[in-house]
Short mmCIF file of C-alpha atoms and ligand atoms in Angstrom, two decimals:
data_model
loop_
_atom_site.label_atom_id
_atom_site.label_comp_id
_atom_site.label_asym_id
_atom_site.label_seq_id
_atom_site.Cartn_x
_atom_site.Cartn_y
_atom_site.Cartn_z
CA UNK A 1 -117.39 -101.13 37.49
CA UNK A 2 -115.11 -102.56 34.76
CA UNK A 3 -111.71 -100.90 35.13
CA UNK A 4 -111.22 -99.29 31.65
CA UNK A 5 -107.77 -97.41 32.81
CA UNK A 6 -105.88 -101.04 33.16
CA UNK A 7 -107.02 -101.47 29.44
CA UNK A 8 -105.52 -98.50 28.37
CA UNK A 9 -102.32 -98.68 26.49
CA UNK A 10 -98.66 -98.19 27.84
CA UNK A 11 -98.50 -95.38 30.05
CA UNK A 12 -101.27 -93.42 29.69
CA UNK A 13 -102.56 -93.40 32.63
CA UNK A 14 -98.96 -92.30 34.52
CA UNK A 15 -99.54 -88.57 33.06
CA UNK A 16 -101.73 -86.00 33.98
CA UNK A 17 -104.01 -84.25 31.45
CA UNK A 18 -102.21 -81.08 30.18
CA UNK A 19 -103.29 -77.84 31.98
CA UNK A 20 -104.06 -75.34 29.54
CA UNK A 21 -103.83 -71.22 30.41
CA UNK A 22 -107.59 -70.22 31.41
CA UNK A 23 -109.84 -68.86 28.54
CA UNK A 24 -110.76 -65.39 28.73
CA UNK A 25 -114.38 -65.78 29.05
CA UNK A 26 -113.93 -68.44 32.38
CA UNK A 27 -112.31 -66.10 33.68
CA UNK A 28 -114.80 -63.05 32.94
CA UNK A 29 -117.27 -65.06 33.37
CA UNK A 30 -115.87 -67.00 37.02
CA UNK A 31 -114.49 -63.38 38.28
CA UNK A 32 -117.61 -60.96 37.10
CA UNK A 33 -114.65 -59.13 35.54
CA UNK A 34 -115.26 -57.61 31.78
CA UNK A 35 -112.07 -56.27 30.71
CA UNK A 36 -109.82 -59.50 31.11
CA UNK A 37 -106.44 -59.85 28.96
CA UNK A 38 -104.60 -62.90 28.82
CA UNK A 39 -100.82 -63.29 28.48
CA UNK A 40 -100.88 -66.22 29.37
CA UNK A 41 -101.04 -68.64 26.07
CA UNK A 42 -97.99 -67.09 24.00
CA UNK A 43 -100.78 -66.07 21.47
CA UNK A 44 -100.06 -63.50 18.51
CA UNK A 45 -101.35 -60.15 20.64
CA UNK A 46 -102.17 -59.51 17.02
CA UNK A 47 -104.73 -61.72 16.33
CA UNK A 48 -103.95 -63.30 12.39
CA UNK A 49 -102.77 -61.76 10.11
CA UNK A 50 -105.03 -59.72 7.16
CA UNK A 51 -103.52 -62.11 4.32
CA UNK A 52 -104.38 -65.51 6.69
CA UNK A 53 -107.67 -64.02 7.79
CA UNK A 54 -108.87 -63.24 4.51
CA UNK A 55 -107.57 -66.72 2.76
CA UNK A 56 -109.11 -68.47 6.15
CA UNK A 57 -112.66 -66.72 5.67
CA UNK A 58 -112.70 -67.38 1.68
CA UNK A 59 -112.07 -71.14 2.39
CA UNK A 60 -114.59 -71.42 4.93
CA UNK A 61 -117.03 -71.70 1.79
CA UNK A 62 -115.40 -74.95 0.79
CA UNK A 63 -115.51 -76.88 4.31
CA UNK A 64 -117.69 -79.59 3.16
CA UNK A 65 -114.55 -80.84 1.24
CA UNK A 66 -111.80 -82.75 2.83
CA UNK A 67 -108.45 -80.86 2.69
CA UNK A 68 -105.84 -81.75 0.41
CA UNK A 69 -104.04 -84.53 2.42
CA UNK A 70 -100.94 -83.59 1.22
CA UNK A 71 -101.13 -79.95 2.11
CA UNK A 72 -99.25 -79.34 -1.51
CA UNK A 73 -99.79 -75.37 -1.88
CA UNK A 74 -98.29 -75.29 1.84
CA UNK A 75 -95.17 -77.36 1.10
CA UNK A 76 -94.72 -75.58 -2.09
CA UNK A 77 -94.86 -72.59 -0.11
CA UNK A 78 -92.56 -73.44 2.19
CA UNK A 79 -90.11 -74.05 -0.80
CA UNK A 80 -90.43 -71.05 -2.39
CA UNK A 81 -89.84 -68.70 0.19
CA UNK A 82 -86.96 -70.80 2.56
CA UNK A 83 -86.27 -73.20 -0.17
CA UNK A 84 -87.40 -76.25 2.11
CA UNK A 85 -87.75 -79.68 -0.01
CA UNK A 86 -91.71 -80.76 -0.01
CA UNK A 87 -90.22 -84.51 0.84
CA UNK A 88 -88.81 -83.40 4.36
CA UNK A 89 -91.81 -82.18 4.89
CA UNK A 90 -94.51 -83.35 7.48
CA UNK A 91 -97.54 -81.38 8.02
CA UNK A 92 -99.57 -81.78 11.71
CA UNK A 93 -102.55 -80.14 13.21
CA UNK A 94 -99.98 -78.03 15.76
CA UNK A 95 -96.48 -79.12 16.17
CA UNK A 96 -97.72 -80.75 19.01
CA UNK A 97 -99.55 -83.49 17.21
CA UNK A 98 -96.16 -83.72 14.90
CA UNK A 99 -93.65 -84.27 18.23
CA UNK A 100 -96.38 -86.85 19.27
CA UNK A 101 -96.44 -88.77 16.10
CA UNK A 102 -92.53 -88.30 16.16
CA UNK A 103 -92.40 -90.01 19.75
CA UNK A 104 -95.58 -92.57 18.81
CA UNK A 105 -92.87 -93.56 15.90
CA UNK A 106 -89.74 -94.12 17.70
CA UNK A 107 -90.42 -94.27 21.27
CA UNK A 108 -90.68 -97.37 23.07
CA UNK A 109 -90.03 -99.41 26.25
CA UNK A 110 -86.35 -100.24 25.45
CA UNK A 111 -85.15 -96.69 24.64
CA UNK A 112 -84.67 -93.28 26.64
CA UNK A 113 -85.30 -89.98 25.94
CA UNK A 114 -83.08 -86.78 26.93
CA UNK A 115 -84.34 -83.69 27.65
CA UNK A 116 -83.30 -80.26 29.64
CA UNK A 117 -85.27 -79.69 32.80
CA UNK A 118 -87.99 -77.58 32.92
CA UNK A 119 -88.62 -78.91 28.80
CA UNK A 120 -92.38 -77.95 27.55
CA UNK A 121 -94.66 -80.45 29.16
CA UNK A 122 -95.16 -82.44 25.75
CA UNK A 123 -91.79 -84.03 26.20
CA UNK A 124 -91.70 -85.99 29.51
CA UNK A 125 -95.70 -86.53 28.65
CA UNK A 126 -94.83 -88.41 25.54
CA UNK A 127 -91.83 -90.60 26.81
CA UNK A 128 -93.89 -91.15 29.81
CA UNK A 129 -97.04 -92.36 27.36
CA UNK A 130 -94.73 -94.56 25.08
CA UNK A 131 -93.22 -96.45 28.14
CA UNK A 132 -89.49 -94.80 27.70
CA UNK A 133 -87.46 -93.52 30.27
CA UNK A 134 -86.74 -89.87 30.92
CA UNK A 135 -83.22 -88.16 31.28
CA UNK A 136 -83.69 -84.83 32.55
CA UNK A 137 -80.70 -82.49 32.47
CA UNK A 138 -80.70 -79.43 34.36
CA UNK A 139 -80.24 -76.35 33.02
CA UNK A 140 -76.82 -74.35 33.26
CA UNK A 141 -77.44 -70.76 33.60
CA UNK A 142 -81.14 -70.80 32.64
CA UNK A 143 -80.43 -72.95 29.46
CA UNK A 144 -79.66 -76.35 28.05
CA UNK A 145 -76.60 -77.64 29.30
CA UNK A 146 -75.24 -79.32 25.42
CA UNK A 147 -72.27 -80.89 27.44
CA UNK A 148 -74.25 -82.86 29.88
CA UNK A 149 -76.65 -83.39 27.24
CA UNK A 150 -74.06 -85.67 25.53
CA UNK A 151 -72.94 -87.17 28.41
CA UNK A 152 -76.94 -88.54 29.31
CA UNK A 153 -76.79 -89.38 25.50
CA UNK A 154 -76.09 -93.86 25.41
CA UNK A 155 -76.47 -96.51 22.70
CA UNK A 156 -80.41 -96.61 23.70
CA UNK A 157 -80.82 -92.84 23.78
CA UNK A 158 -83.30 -92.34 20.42
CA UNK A 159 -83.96 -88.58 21.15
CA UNK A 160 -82.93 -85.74 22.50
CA UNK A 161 -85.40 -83.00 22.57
CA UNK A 162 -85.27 -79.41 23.26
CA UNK A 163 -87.16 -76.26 22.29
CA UNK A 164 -85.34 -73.07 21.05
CA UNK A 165 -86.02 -70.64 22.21
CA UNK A 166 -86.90 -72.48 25.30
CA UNK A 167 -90.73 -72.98 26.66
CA UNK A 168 -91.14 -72.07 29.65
CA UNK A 169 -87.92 -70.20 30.02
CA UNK A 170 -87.42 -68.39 27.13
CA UNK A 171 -83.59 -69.21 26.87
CA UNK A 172 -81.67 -70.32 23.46
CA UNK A 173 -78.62 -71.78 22.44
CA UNK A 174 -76.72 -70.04 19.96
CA UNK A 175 -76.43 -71.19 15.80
CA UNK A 176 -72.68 -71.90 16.51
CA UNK A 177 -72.95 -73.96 19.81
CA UNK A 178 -76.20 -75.61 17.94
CA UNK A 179 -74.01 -76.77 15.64
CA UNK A 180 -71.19 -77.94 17.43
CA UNK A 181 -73.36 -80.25 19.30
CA UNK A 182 -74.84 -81.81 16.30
CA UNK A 183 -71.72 -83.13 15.11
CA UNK A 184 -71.17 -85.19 18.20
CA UNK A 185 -74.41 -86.80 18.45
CA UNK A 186 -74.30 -90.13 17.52
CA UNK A 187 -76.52 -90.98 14.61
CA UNK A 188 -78.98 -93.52 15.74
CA UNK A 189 -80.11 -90.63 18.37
CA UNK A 190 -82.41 -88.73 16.76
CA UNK A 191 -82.19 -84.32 17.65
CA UNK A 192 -85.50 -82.83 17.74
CA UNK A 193 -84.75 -79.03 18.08
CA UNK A 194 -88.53 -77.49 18.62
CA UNK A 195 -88.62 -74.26 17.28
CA UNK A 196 -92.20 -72.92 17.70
CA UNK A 197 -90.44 -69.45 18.76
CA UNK A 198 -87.83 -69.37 16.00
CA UNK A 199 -89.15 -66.45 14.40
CA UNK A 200 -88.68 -63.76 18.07
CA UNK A 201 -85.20 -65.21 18.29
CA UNK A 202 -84.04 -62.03 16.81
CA UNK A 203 -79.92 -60.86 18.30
CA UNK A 204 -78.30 -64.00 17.49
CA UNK A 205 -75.91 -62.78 14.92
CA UNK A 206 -74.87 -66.31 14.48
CA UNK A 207 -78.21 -67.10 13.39
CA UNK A 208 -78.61 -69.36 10.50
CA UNK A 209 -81.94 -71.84 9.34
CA UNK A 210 -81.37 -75.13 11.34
CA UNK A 211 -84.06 -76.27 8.93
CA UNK A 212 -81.24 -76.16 6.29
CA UNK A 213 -79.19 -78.53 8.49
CA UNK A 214 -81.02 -81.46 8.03
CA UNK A 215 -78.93 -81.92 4.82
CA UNK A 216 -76.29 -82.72 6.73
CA UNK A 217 -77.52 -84.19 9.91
CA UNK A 218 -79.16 -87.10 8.99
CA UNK A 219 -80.89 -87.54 12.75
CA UNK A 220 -82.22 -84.26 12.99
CA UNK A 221 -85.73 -83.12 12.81
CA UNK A 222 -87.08 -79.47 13.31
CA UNK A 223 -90.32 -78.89 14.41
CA UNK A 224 -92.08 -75.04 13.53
CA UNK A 225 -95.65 -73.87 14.49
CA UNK A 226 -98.14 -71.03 12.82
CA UNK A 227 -99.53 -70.58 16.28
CA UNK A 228 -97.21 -67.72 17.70
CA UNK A 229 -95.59 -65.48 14.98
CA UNK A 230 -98.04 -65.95 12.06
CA UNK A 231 -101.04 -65.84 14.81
CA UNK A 232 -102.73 -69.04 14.16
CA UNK A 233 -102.97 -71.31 17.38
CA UNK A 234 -106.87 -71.99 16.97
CA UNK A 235 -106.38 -73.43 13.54
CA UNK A 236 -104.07 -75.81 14.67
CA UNK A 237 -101.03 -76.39 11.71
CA UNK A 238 -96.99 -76.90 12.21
CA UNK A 239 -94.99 -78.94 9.95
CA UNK A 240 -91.66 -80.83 10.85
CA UNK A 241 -88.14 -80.89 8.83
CA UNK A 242 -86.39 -84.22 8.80
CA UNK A 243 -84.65 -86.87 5.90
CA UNK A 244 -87.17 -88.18 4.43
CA UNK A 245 -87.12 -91.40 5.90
CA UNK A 246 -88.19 -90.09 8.76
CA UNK A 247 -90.95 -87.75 7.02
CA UNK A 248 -92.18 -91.01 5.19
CA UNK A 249 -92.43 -92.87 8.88
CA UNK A 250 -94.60 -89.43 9.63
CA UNK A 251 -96.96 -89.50 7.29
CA UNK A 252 -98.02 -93.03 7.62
CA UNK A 253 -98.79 -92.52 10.67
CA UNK A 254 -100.65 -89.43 10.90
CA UNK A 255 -104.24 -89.25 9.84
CA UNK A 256 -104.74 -88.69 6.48
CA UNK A 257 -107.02 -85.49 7.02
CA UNK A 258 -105.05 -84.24 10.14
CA UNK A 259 -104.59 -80.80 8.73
CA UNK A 260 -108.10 -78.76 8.38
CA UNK A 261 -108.95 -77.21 4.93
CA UNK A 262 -108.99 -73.63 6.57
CA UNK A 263 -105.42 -73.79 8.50
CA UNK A 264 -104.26 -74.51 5.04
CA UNK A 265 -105.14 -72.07 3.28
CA UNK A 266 -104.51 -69.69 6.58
CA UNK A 267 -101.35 -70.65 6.53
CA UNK A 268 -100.21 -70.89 3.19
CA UNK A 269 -101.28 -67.36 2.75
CA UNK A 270 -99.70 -66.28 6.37
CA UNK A 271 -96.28 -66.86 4.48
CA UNK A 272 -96.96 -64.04 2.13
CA UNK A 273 -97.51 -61.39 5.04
CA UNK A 274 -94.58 -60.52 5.38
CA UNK A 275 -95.44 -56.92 6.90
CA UNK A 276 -97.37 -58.75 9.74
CA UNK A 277 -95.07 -61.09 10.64
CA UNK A 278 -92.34 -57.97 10.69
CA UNK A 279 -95.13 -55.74 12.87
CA UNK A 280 -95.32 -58.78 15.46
CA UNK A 281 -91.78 -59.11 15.98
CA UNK A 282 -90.75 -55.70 15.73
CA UNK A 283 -93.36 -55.28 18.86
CA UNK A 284 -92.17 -58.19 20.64
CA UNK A 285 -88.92 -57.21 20.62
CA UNK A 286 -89.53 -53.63 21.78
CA UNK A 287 -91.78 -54.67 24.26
CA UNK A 288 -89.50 -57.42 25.53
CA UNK A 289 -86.92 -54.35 25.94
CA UNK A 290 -89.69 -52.89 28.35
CA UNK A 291 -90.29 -55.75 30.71
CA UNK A 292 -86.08 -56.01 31.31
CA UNK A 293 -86.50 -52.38 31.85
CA UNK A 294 -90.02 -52.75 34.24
CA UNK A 295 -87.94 -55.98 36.08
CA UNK A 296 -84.82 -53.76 36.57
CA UNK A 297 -86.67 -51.10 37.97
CA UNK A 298 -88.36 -53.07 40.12
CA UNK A 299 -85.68 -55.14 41.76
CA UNK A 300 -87.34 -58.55 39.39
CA UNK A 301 -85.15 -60.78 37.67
CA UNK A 302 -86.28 -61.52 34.49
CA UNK A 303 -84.47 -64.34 32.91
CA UNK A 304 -82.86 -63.13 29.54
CA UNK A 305 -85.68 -64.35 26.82
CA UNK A 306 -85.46 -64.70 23.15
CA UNK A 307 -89.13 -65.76 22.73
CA UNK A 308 -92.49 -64.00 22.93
CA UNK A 309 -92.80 -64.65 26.37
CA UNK A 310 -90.39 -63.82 30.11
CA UNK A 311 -89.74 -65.67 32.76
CA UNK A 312 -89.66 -63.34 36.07
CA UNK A 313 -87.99 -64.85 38.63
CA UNK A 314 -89.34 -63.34 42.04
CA UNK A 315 -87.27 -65.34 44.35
CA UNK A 316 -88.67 -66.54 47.05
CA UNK A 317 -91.88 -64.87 47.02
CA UNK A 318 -94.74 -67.14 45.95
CA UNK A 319 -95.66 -66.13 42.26
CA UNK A 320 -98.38 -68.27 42.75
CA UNK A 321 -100.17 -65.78 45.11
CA UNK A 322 -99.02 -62.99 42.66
CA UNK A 323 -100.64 -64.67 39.75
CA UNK A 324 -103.93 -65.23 41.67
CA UNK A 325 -103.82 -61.22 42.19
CA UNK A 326 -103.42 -60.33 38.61
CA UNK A 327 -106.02 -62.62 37.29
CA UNK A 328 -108.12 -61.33 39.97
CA UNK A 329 -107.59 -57.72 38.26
CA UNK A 330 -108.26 -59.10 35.07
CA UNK A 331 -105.03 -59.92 33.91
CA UNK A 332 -103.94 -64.10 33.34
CA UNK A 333 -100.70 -64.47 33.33
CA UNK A 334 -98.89 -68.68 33.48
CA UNK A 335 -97.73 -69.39 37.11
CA UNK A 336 -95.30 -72.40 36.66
CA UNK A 337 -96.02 -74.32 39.78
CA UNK A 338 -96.37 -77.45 37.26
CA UNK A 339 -93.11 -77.24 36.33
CA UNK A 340 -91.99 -76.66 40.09
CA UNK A 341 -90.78 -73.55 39.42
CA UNK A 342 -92.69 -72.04 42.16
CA UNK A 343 -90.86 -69.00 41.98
CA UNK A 344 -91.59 -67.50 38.41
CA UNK A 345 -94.43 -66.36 36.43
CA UNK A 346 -94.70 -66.30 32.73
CA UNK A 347 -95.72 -63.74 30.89
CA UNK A 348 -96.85 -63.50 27.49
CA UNK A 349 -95.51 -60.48 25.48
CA UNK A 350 -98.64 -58.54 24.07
CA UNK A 351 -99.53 -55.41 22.36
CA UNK A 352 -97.60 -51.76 24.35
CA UNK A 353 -100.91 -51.21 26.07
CA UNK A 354 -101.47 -54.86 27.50
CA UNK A 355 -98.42 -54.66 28.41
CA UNK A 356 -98.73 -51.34 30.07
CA UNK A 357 -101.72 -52.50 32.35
CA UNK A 358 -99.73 -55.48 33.34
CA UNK A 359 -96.66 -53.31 34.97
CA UNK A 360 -99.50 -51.00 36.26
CA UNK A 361 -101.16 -53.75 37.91
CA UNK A 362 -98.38 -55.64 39.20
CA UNK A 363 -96.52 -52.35 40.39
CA UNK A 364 -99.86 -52.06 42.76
CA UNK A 365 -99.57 -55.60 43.91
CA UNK A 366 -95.69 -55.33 44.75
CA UNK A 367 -96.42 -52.22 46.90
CA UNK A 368 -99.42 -54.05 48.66
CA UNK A 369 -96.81 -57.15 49.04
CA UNK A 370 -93.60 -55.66 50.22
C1 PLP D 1 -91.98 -75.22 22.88
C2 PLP D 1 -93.30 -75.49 22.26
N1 PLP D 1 -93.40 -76.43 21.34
C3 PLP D 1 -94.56 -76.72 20.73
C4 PLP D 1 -95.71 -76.05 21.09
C5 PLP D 1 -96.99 -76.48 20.44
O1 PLP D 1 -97.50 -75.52 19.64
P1 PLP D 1 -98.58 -75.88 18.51
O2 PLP D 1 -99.06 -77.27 18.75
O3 PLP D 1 -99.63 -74.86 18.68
O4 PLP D 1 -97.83 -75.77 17.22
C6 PLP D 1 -95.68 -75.06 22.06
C7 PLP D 1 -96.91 -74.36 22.46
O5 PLP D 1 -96.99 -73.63 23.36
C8 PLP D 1 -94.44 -74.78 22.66
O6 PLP D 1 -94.34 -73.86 23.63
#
C-alpha cells in the first residue's frame, strides 16, 4: 500500500491524536450504568446560559445562511462591554483553532517555542506539527516558573505560551508578576497568555484585563474561550487579542466561515447574561472552597486552583486505578497519565450535588484502598 503518512506535511505524524474526556453516553452505554456525571471536560455544570440558549435556538431558523464572516455583532460586543478594539480582534471556532492558526502563522523549522511543563496538550502538539523545537520549563511550586521562562527565551524563541489559570493544574500567575515579565520579553518573541479560565480566576486582588495590555505590548496575544464560563464548548467560538498586525496575519489564514452562524449569535448574546455568568462563578468558587475542605479532611493534596477544575495530588497512589473506580460508579473524572502526572486526577468543578456524589464516592473508594 502507498504510504500516505510520508506525504503528510511537517510533523504530523510525530503527535498523537488528542485524547478527549469520555462522553457520557460511552460510558453509560460501555458500563450499563444510567446515572453517569462527568467532570471530566471543564464544561459549564450549567449547561448555557437562558440569554445564549434562546439567541442559539432563534438562529437555528437561519442555518441555511453562511455566518457573517466577520462576526461584527460579536466584536462590537466585545467593545461595548470591555471596550476591546474590533481590529485586535480574531474570531475562531474554539480558542483552540485560534492558538493553531497562531502557531500555523509563526511557527516553523528555524524557531522554538517555550512553554511550562505540564502546558495543555495543544502547545507541544502544535510546535511538534510545525517542525519547531520545544522548551519545556518546569514548574516552580505548581506554576510557571517566569524567571526560567526568560532564561529558555533566545533570538529564535517566537513564542512563549502559557495558560492562566493553568490547564491541567489549575495554577496562575499573579496581574503584577504578569506584568513584570512582559516588560522583559524581547519583542520579536511573541507572549501568548491563554486565558480560557480567566473568568474563575476570582482572589487576585491584583487582577487587571491583560486584554487591555496589548496596547502596550506589542508581542502579546490573549486567547479567551465561550466554552467554560459562558457554557458553550459544543458551539465551538473563542476570539484572540493581539496588534493588529498580528490579527490581520489571523484572519487570512483562517477560513472565511470558521465561526458557525449559531455560536454567534450564542455568544454574542452570552455577553449580556450577566446573572449566569455571576451564578457559575459564584458556584465554582464555593464549591472549589469544598473540595480544599473534602482534600484536607481526607489527608489529599489538592493543588491550590484558580480555575473550574483541581488537581488532587494523591502521592504515590495510582490515580489511575482511582479514576477507573469512579467511572466505574458512574462518575468520569481526567486521570493525567498523558501528561505523566501519574499521580493526580482532575476534577471538574460541577453543580453542589455532583459534587457531593463525587466526595461520597471517592470517600468509599479511599476506605476500600487504604
Ligand atoms: C488552557 C486551555 N486552552 C484552550 C482550550 C480550548 O478551549 P476551546 O477550544 O473550547 O476554546 C482549553 C480547553 O480545555 C484549555 O484548557
Amino acid at each position: 500500500m502507498t504510504n500516505y503518512s510520508s506525504f503528510a506535511n511537517g510533523g504530523i505524524t510525530l503527535i498523537k491524536p488528542y485524547q478527549a474526556g469520555k462522553p457520557i453516553e460511552e460510558v453509560q452505554r460501555q458500563l450499563g450504568l444510567n446515572d453517569v456525571i462527568k467532570l471530566a471536560s471543564n464544561e459549564n455544570p450549567f449547561g448555557m446560559g437562558p440569554k445564549a440558549k434562546a439567541a442559539a435556538l432563534a438562529c437555528v431558523e437561519n442555518a441555511n445562511l453562511y455566518p457573517d464572516s466577520n462576526g461584527y455583532y460579536l466584536k462590537q460586543k466585545l467593545q461595548q462591554k470591555f471596550s476591546y478594539n474590533p481590529n485586535k480582534i480574531t474570531l475562531g471556532a474554539g480558542s483552540n483553532e485560534l492558538i493553531n492558526l497562531l502557531f500555523a502563522a509563526f511557527v516553523n523549522e528555524k524557531v522554538n517555542v517555550v512553554f511550562p511543563e505540564y502546558s495543555f496538550v495543544v502547545y507541544p502538539m502544535e510546535t511538534t506539527v510545525n517542525g519547531a523545537q520545544a522548551k519545556v520549563i518546569p514548574l516552580k511550586d505548581y506554576n510557571a516558573d517566569l524567571d526560567a521562562i526568560l532564561e529558555a527565551i533566545d533570538e529564535n524563541t517566537r513564542i512563549v505560551a502559557f495558560a492562566n489559570p493553568s490547564n491541567p493544574i489549575g495554577t496562575a500567575i499573579s496581574s503584577k508578576s504578569m506584568y513584570e515579565f512582559l516588560k522583559k520579553v524581547p519583542k520579536q518573541t511573541l507572549v501568548v497568555i491563554d486565558e480560557a479560565y480567566n473568568e474563575f480566576n476570582s482572589g487576585d486582588d491584583t487582577y487587571q484585563d491583560s486584554a487591555k495590555w496589548t496596547d502596550e505590548f506589542e508581542n502579546l496575544v490573549i486567547s479567551r474561550t465561550f466554552s467554560k464560563a459562558y457554557g458553550l464548548a459544543g458551539l465551538r467560538v473563542g476570539y484572540m487579542i493581539a496588534n493588529e498586525e498580528i490579527t490581520s496575519i489571523l484572519n487570512r489564514l483562517r477560513a472565511p466561515f470558521n465561526v458557525n452562524i449559531v455560536a454567534l449569535a450564542a455568544a454574542t448574546a452570552a455577553l449580556d447574561d450577566e446573572e449566569f455568568l455571576q451564578k457559575t462563578v459564584n458556584n465554582n468558587t464555593k464549591e472549589r472552597a469544598r473540595y480544599e475542605q473534602f482534600c484536607k479532611a481526607h489527608n489529599l493534596f489538592m493543588i491550590p486552583s484558580k480555575a473550574n477544575f483541581v488537581a488532587i495530588d494523591f502521592k504515590g497512589y495510582d490515580a489511575q486505578k482511582i479514576a477507573d473506580k469512579l467511572l466505574h460508579k458512574g462518575v468520569i473524572v481526567r486521570p493525567l497519565l498523558g501528561y505523566k502526572l501519574k499521580d493526580i486526577l482532575r476534577v471538574s468543578i460541577g453543580t453542589e450535588s455532583e459534587n457531593d456524589r463525587f466526595f461520597t464516592t471517592l470517600e468509599a473508594i479511599l476506605k476500600e484502598e487504604r
